[in-house]
mmCIF file of C-alpha atoms and ligand atoms in Angstrom:
data_model
loop_
_atom_site.group_PDB
_atom_site.id
_atom_site.type_symbol
_atom_site.label_atom_id
_atom_site.label_comp_id
_atom_site.label_asym_id
_atom_site.label_seq_id
_atom_site.Cartn_x
_atom_site.Cartn_y
_atom_site.Cartn_z
ATOM 1 C CA MET A 1 -20.540 9.296 -17.304
ATOM 2 C CA ASP A 2 -19.906 9.392 -20.927
ATOM 3 C CA PRO A 3 -21.378 6.292 -22.828
ATOM 4 C CA LYS A 4 -17.918 5.061 -23.828
ATOM 5 C CA THR A 5 -16.590 4.836 -20.295
ATOM 6 C CA LEU A 6 -19.955 3.320 -19.188
ATOM 7 C CA ASN A 7 -19.712 0.621 -22.097
ATOM 8 C CA ASN A 8 -16.170 -0.154 -21.035
ATOM 9 C CA ILE A 9 -17.382 -0.917 -17.466
ATOM 10 C CA LEU A 10 -20.281 -3.068 -18.926
ATOM 11 C CA VAL A 11 -17.679 -4.930 -21.102
ATOM 12 C CA GLU A 12 -15.817 -5.769 -18.023
ATOM 13 C CA ILE A 13 -18.830 -6.803 -16.067
ATOM 14 C CA SER A 14 -19.701 -9.262 -18.807
ATOM 15 C CA GLU A 15 -16.423 -10.812 -18.645
ATOM 16 C CA PHE A 16 -16.735 -11.314 -14.952
ATOM 17 C CA GLU A 17 -20.276 -12.667 -15.650
ATOM 18 C CA ASP A 18 -18.804 -15.161 -18.117
ATOM 19 C CA LEU A 19 -16.206 -16.338 -15.553
ATOM 20 C CA LEU A 20 -18.864 -16.629 -12.763
ATOM 21 C CA LEU A 21 -20.913 -18.670 -15.218
ATOM 22 C CA GLN A 22 -18.026 -20.890 -15.875
ATOM 23 C CA ALA A 23 -17.175 -21.375 -12.417
ATOM 24 C CA SER A 24 -20.487 -22.175 -11.384
ATOM 25 C CA GLN A 25 -20.937 -24.673 -14.119
ATOM 26 C CA LYS A 26 -17.524 -26.349 -13.267
ATOM 27 C CA LEU A 27 -18.795 -26.548 -9.537
ATOM 28 C CA GLU A 28 -22.072 -28.100 -10.695
ATOM 29 C CA HIS A 29 -20.034 -30.635 -12.619
ATOM 30 C CA ASN A 30 -17.833 -31.412 -9.687
ATOM 31 C CA THR A 31 -20.894 -31.991 -7.620
ATOM 32 C CA GLN A 32 -22.529 -34.375 -9.931
ATOM 33 C CA LEU A 33 -19.454 -36.246 -10.600
ATOM 34 C CA THR A 34 -18.860 -36.744 -6.949
ATOM 35 C CA PHE A 35 -22.444 -38.054 -6.565
ATOM 36 C CA SER A 36 -22.189 -40.451 -9.371
ATOM 37 C CA LEU A 37 -18.796 -41.788 -8.149
ATOM 38 C CA GLU A 38 -20.420 -42.456 -4.682
ATOM 39 C CA GLU A 39 -23.099 -44.180 -6.517
ATOM 40 C CA LEU A 40 -20.785 -46.312 -8.416
ATOM 41 C CA GLN A 41 -18.871 -47.070 -5.257
ATOM 42 C CA ALA A 42 -22.022 -48.270 -3.498
ATOM 43 C CA GLU A 43 -22.777 -50.537 -6.511
ATOM 44 C CA TYR A 44 -19.141 -52.011 -6.310
ATOM 45 C CA GLU A 45 -19.629 -52.567 -2.531
ATOM 46 C CA SER A 46 -23.117 -54.184 -2.880
ATOM 47 C CA ASP A 47 -21.577 -56.552 -5.587
ATOM 48 C CA ALA A 48 -18.785 -57.538 -3.330
ATOM 49 C CA ALA A 49 -21.189 -58.233 -0.456
ATOM 50 C CA ASP A 50 -23.378 -60.352 -2.578
ATOM 51 C CA ALA A 51 -20.386 -62.385 -3.719
ATOM 52 C CA ALA A 52 -19.294 -62.726 -0.156
ATOM 53 C CA ARG A 53 -22.737 -63.939 0.874
ATOM 54 C CA LEU A 54 -22.962 -66.613 -1.960
ATOM 55 C CA ASN A 55 -19.450 -67.878 -0.883
ATOM 56 C CA GLN A 56 -20.530 -68.038 2.744
ATOM 57 C CA GLY A 57 -23.767 -69.660 1.723
ATOM 58 C CA ALA A 58 -21.835 -72.407 -0.248
ATOM 59 C CA GLU A 59 -19.640 -73.026 2.532
ATOM 60 C CA VAL A 60 -22.525 -73.662 5.037
ATOM 61 C CA THR A 61 -24.271 -76.018 2.646
ATOM 62 C CA LEU A 62 -20.848 -78.091 2.199
ATOM 63 C CA ARG A 63 -20.482 -78.342 5.998
ATOM 64 C CA SER A 64 -24.015 -79.765 6.250
ATOM 65 C CA LEU A 65 -23.321 -82.196 3.460
ATOM 66 C CA GLU A 66 -20.297 -83.315 5.107
ATOM 67 C CA ASN A 67 -22.255 -83.892 8.233
ATOM 68 C CA GLU A 68 -24.790 -85.821 6.267
ATOM 69 C CA ILE A 69 -22.134 -88.085 4.571
ATOM 70 C CA THR A 70 -20.559 -88.855 7.930
ATOM 71 C CA GLN A 71 -23.993 -89.920 9.427
ATOM 72 C CA VAL A 72 -24.824 -92.005 6.376
ATOM 73 C CA ALA A 73 -21.527 -93.668 6.239
ATOM 74 C CA GLN A 74 -21.852 -94.513 10.055
ATOM 75 C CA LEU A 75 -25.272 -95.912 9.502
ATOM 76 C CA LEU A 76 -24.162 -97.969 6.524
ATOM 77 C CA LYS A 77 -21.397 -99.494 8.510
ATOM 78 C CA VAL A 78 -23.887 -100.471 11.324
ATOM 79 C CA LYS A 79 -26.215 -102.090 8.751
ATOM 80 C CA GLN A 80 -23.058 -103.981 7.079
ATOM 81 C CA GLU A 81 -22.139 -105.250 10.410
ATOM 82 C CA MET A 82 -25.719 -106.271 11.180
ATOM 83 C CA LEU A 83 -25.861 -108.164 7.982
ATOM 84 C CA VAL A 84 -23.010 -110.430 8.812
ATOM 85 C CA GLY A 85 -24.820 -111.778 12.019
ATOM 86 C CA LEU A 86 -28.158 -112.454 10.130
ATOM 87 C CA THR A 87 -29.454 -115.901 9.053
ATOM 88 C CA ASP A 88 -33.091 -115.375 8.302
ATOM 89 C CA ARG A 89 -33.294 -114.849 4.524
ATOM 90 C CA ARG A 90 -36.213 -112.181 4.828
ATOM 91 C CA GLN A 91 -34.074 -110.129 7.331
ATOM 92 C CA VAL A 92 -30.945 -110.509 5.165
ATOM 93 C CA ARG A 93 -32.796 -109.112 2.263
ATOM 94 C CA ALA A 94 -34.613 -106.121 4.086
ATOM 95 C CA VAL A 95 -31.110 -105.141 5.448
ATOM 96 C CA ALA A 96 -29.416 -105.679 2.054
ATOM 97 C CA ASP A 97 -32.067 -103.429 0.527
ATOM 98 C CA GLU A 98 -31.505 -100.747 3.219
ATOM 99 C CA ILE A 99 -27.733 -101.154 2.598
ATOM 100 C CA SER A 100 -28.173 -100.537 -1.115
ATOM 101 C CA GLN A 101 -30.371 -97.443 -0.525
ATOM 102 C CA LEU A 102 -27.804 -96.154 1.819
ATOM 103 C CA LYS A 103 -25.014 -96.639 -0.634
ATOM 104 C CA GLN A 104 -27.145 -94.912 -3.416
ATOM 105 C CA ARG A 105 -27.706 -91.936 -0.965
ATOM 106 C CA LEU A 106 -24.062 -91.861 -0.126
ATOM 107 C CA ASP A 107 -23.300 -91.676 -3.752
ATOM 108 C CA ASN A 108 -25.798 -88.790 -4.266
ATOM 109 C CA LEU A 109 -24.356 -86.875 -1.544
ATOM 110 C CA GLU A 110 -20.772 -87.265 -2.632
ATOM 111 C CA ASN A 111 -21.878 -86.182 -6.130
ATOM 112 C CA ASP A 112 -23.579 -82.985 -4.797
ATOM 113 C CA THR A 113 -20.417 -82.192 -2.691
ATOM 114 C CA ILE A 114 -18.239 -82.495 -5.796
ATOM 115 C CA GLN A 115 -20.596 -80.288 -7.850
ATOM 116 C CA LEU A 116 -20.760 -77.617 -4.857
ATOM 117 C CA LEU A 117 -16.971 -77.751 -4.450
ATOM 118 C CA ASP A 118 -16.363 -76.870 -8.144
ATOM 119 C CA GLN A 119 -18.966 -74.174 -7.777
ATOM 120 C CA GLN A 120 -17.417 -72.931 -4.622
ATOM 121 C CA ASP A 121 -13.954 -72.503 -6.383
ATOM 122 C CA LEU A 122 -15.790 -70.049 -8.735
ATOM 123 C CA LEU A 123 -17.618 -68.371 -6.096
ATOM 124 C CA LYS A 124 -14.530 -67.882 -3.784
ATOM 125 C CA SER A 125 -12.741 -66.286 -6.718
ATOM 126 C CA ASP A 126 -15.499 -64.089 -7.516
ATOM 127 C CA ALA A 127 -15.780 -62.952 -3.933
ATOM 128 C CA VAL A 128 -12.039 -62.160 -3.932
ATOM 129 C CA GLU A 129 -12.087 -60.415 -7.253
ATOM 130 C CA SER A 130 -15.278 -58.355 -6.309
ATOM 131 C CA GLN A 131 -13.646 -57.265 -3.028
ATOM 132 C CA GLY A 132 -10.497 -56.404 -4.747
ATOM 133 C CA GLU A 133 -12.585 -54.162 -7.443
ATOM 134 C CA SER A 134 -14.417 -52.623 -4.922
ATOM 135 C CA ARG A 135 -11.156 -51.789 -2.862
ATOM 136 C CA THR A 136 -9.402 -50.504 -5.850
ATOM 137 C CA HIS A 137 -12.351 -48.325 -6.951
ATOM 138 C CA GLY A 138 -12.693 -47.186 -3.416
ATOM 139 C CA THR A 139 -9.158 -46.011 -3.589
ATOM 140 C CA ASN A 140 -9.462 -44.197 -7.053
ATOM 141 C CA CYS A 141 -12.770 -42.737 -5.963
ATOM 142 C CA ARG A 142 -11.470 -41.094 -2.818
ATOM 143 C CA ALA A 143 -8.624 -39.781 -4.701
ATOM 144 C CA LYS A 144 -10.758 -38.071 -7.390
ATOM 145 C CA GLN A 145 -13.195 -36.972 -4.775
ATOM 146 C CA GLU A 146 -10.158 -35.173 -2.949
ATOM 147 C CA ALA A 147 -9.001 -33.653 -6.121
ATOM 148 C CA MET A 148 -12.439 -32.466 -6.796
ATOM 149 C CA ALA A 149 -12.964 -30.990 -3.393
ATOM 150 C CA ALA A 150 -9.872 -29.050 -3.553
ATOM 151 C CA ASP A 151 -10.797 -27.806 -7.082
ATOM 152 C CA SER A 152 -14.337 -26.728 -5.838
ATOM 153 C CA ALA A 153 -12.834 -24.998 -2.780
ATOM 154 C CA GLN A 154 -10.463 -23.074 -5.272
ATOM 155 C CA LEU A 155 -13.368 -22.236 -7.560
ATOM 156 C CA SER A 156 -15.396 -21.060 -4.494
ATOM 157 C CA GLN A 157 -12.566 -18.796 -3.606
ATOM 158 C CA LYS A 158 -12.151 -17.468 -7.110
ATOM 159 C CA THR A 159 -15.867 -16.861 -7.376
ATOM 160 C CA LYS A 160 -15.741 -15.011 -4.179
ATOM 161 C CA HIS A 161 -12.930 -12.633 -5.664
ATOM 162 C CA ILE A 162 -14.695 -12.213 -9.075
ATOM 163 C CA GLN A 163 -18.069 -11.236 -7.087
ATOM 164 C CA ASN A 164 -15.991 -8.594 -5.287
ATOM 165 C CA ASP A 165 -14.485 -7.197 -8.396
ATOM 166 C CA MET A 166 -17.957 -7.145 -9.875
ATOM 167 C CA ASP A 167 -19.489 -5.536 -7.004
ATOM 168 C CA ARG A 168 -16.777 -2.860 -7.133
ATOM 169 C CA LEU A 169 -17.535 -2.180 -11.032
ATOM 170 C CA ILE A 170 -21.245 -2.145 -10.353
ATOM 171 C CA SER A 171 -20.664 0.434 -7.706
ATOM 172 C CA MET A 172 -18.844 2.487 -10.319
ATOM 173 C CA LEU A 173 -21.947 2.633 -12.713
ATOM 174 C CA PRO A 174 -24.479 5.552 -12.502
ATOM 175 C CA PRO A 175 -27.318 4.601 -10.027
ATOM 176 C CA THR A 176 -29.771 3.828 -12.624
ATOM 177 C CA GLU A 177 -27.538 1.521 -14.699
ATOM 178 C CA GLY A 178 -26.103 0.097 -11.488
ATOM 179 C CA ARG A 179 -29.593 -0.816 -9.978
ATOM 180 C CA ALA A 180 -30.669 -2.269 -13.757
ATOM 181 C CA VAL A 181 -27.459 -4.550 -13.495
ATOM 182 C CA ILE A 182 -28.317 -5.720 -10.218
ATOM 183 C CA ARG A 183 -31.932 -6.508 -11.028
ATOM 184 C CA LEU A 184 -31.082 -8.282 -14.203
ATOM 185 C CA ARG A 185 -28.365 -10.486 -12.348
ATOM 186 C CA GLU A 186 -30.875 -11.532 -9.705
ATOM 187 C CA LYS A 187 -33.444 -12.501 -12.291
ATOM 188 C CA LEU A 188 -31.342 -13.582 -15.342
ATOM 189 C CA GLU A 189 -27.671 -14.501 -13.985
ATOM 190 C CA GLN A 190 -26.350 -12.518 -16.798
ATOM 191 C CA ALA A 191 -27.016 -8.602 -17.045
ATOM 192 C CA VAL A 192 -24.717 -7.957 -19.898
ATOM 193 C CA VAL A 193 -24.358 -9.995 -22.937
ATOM 194 C CA HIS A 194 -22.831 -9.946 -26.602
ATOM 195 C CA HIS A 195 -24.761 -10.352 -29.729
ATOM 196 C CA HIS A 196 -24.055 -12.927 -32.529
ATOM 197 C CA GLU A 197 -24.981 -11.739 -35.962
ATOM 198 C CA GLY A 198 -27.579 -9.573 -34.658
ATOM 199 C CA ALA A 199 -29.108 -11.767 -32.127
ATOM 200 C CA CYS A 200 -29.044 -11.127 -28.327
ATOM 201 C CA GLN A 201 -26.996 -13.976 -26.689
ATOM 202 C CA GLY A 202 -29.230 -13.593 -23.569
ATOM 203 C CA CYS A 203 -32.569 -14.435 -25.214
ATOM 204 C CA PHE A 204 -31.752 -14.895 -28.693
ATOM 205 C CA HIS A 205 -34.007 -12.070 -29.901
ATOM 206 C CA GLN A 206 -32.886 -10.470 -33.240
ATOM 207 C CA LEU A 207 -32.037 -6.997 -32.960
ATOM 208 C CA PRO A 208 -32.765 -4.390 -35.476
ATOM 209 C CA GLN A 209 -29.730 -3.739 -37.726
ATOM 210 C CA GLN A 210 -28.981 -0.208 -36.384
ATOM 211 C CA GLN A 211 -28.983 -1.511 -32.997
ATOM 212 C CA ALA A 212 -26.467 -4.268 -33.519
ATOM 213 C CA ILE A 213 -24.284 -1.498 -35.269
ATOM 214 C CA SER A 214 -24.478 0.739 -32.189
ATOM 215 C CA VAL A 215 -23.453 -2.102 -29.941
ATOM 216 C CA ASP A 216 -20.352 -2.649 -32.087
ATOM 217 C CA GLY A 217 -19.431 0.995 -32.112
ATOM 218 C CA GLY A 218 -19.646 1.101 -28.374
ATOM 219 C CA ARG A 219 -20.641 4.619 -28.122
ATOM 220 C CA HIS A 220 -24.237 4.184 -27.127
ATOM 221 C CA ILE A 221 -25.884 2.181 -24.407
ATOM 222 C CA VAL A 222 -27.879 -0.583 -25.973
ATOM 223 C CA ARG A 223 -30.378 -2.726 -24.310
ATOM 224 C CA CYS A 224 -32.073 -5.850 -25.738
ATOM 225 C CA PRO A 225 -35.744 -4.810 -26.400
ATOM 226 C CA SER A 226 -36.858 -8.199 -25.390
ATOM 227 C CA CYS A 227 -34.850 -9.233 -22.253
ATOM 228 C CA MET A 228 -33.641 -5.710 -21.211
ATOM 229 C CA ARG A 229 -30.015 -6.884 -20.792
ATOM 230 C CA PHE A 230 -27.337 -4.582 -21.709
ATOM 231 C CA LEU A 231 -25.617 -5.466 -25.049
ATOM 232 C CA VAL A 232 -21.852 -4.839 -25.585
ATOM 233 C CA HIS A 233 -19.381 -5.553 -28.099
ATOM 234 C CA ARG A 234 -16.733 -8.190 -27.187
ATOM 235 C CA SER A 235 -13.487 -7.111 -25.466
ATOM 236 C CA TRP A 236 -10.599 -6.383 -27.678
ATOM 237 C CA ARG A 237 -8.130 -7.553 -25.072
HETATM 238 ZN ZN1 LIG B 301 -32.279 -10.153 -25.145
#
C-alpha cells in the first residue's frame, strides 16, 4: 500500500477516534449528571421528611399541652368549689394558695400553647413547602433523567456504528500497521493523533522539525518517537 493511501486511512481512523472520545466523554458526563441529580433529589426528600417530622412533633406536644390544660382547669374548678364551703382560716389559706398556683400553671400552659401554635404555623408551611419542592424537583429530575437515558442510548448506538466503521478501516491497513493501531488503541485510547506546532497531541512530545513537515506532507508514515502513536495531518474535509 502506498504511504499516501495509508495516511488517508489513518486520517479517517483519527476522525473516528475523535468521535468515539467525544461520545464516551458525553456518556460519562450523562452518568455523572444522573448521579448528582439522584443525590440532590435524596436531599430534597430528606429535607421534606425532616420538616414533616418537626410538624408532627409539634402537633403531639400541642395535644399533650391541651390535655394538661383540661386537667389543671378541672382541678382548679374543684378547688374553687371546695373554697366556698371552708370556714377554717388555715384551710382557706392553704386552698387559696393551691388555687393561685394552679392559676399560675394554667397561665404558663396557655402561654406555651400560644407560642407553639405560632411556631406550628411556620412548621406547617415549611413542611408543605418542602414537600412541594421535593415533588417539583422529582418531576424535573425524572424528565431530565429520561432525556439523558435516551441520549445515552443513542450515543451507545452511535459508538457501535463508529466502532464497526473503525474495525473495517483497521482491517484495510497492512498487517503491521493494523496490529500497531489495535495495540495502541488498547493501551492509549487513541492510535492516531495530530500535532500542534510540532508537538504530538497524544503525549506533547516536541517532534523534530523535519518530522512535523513530513506529517503535513502526508507522503510518509510518521510515528511519534515518544508514544509511538501515528501522526497525521488534519483532514481537509
Ligand atoms: Zn506522542
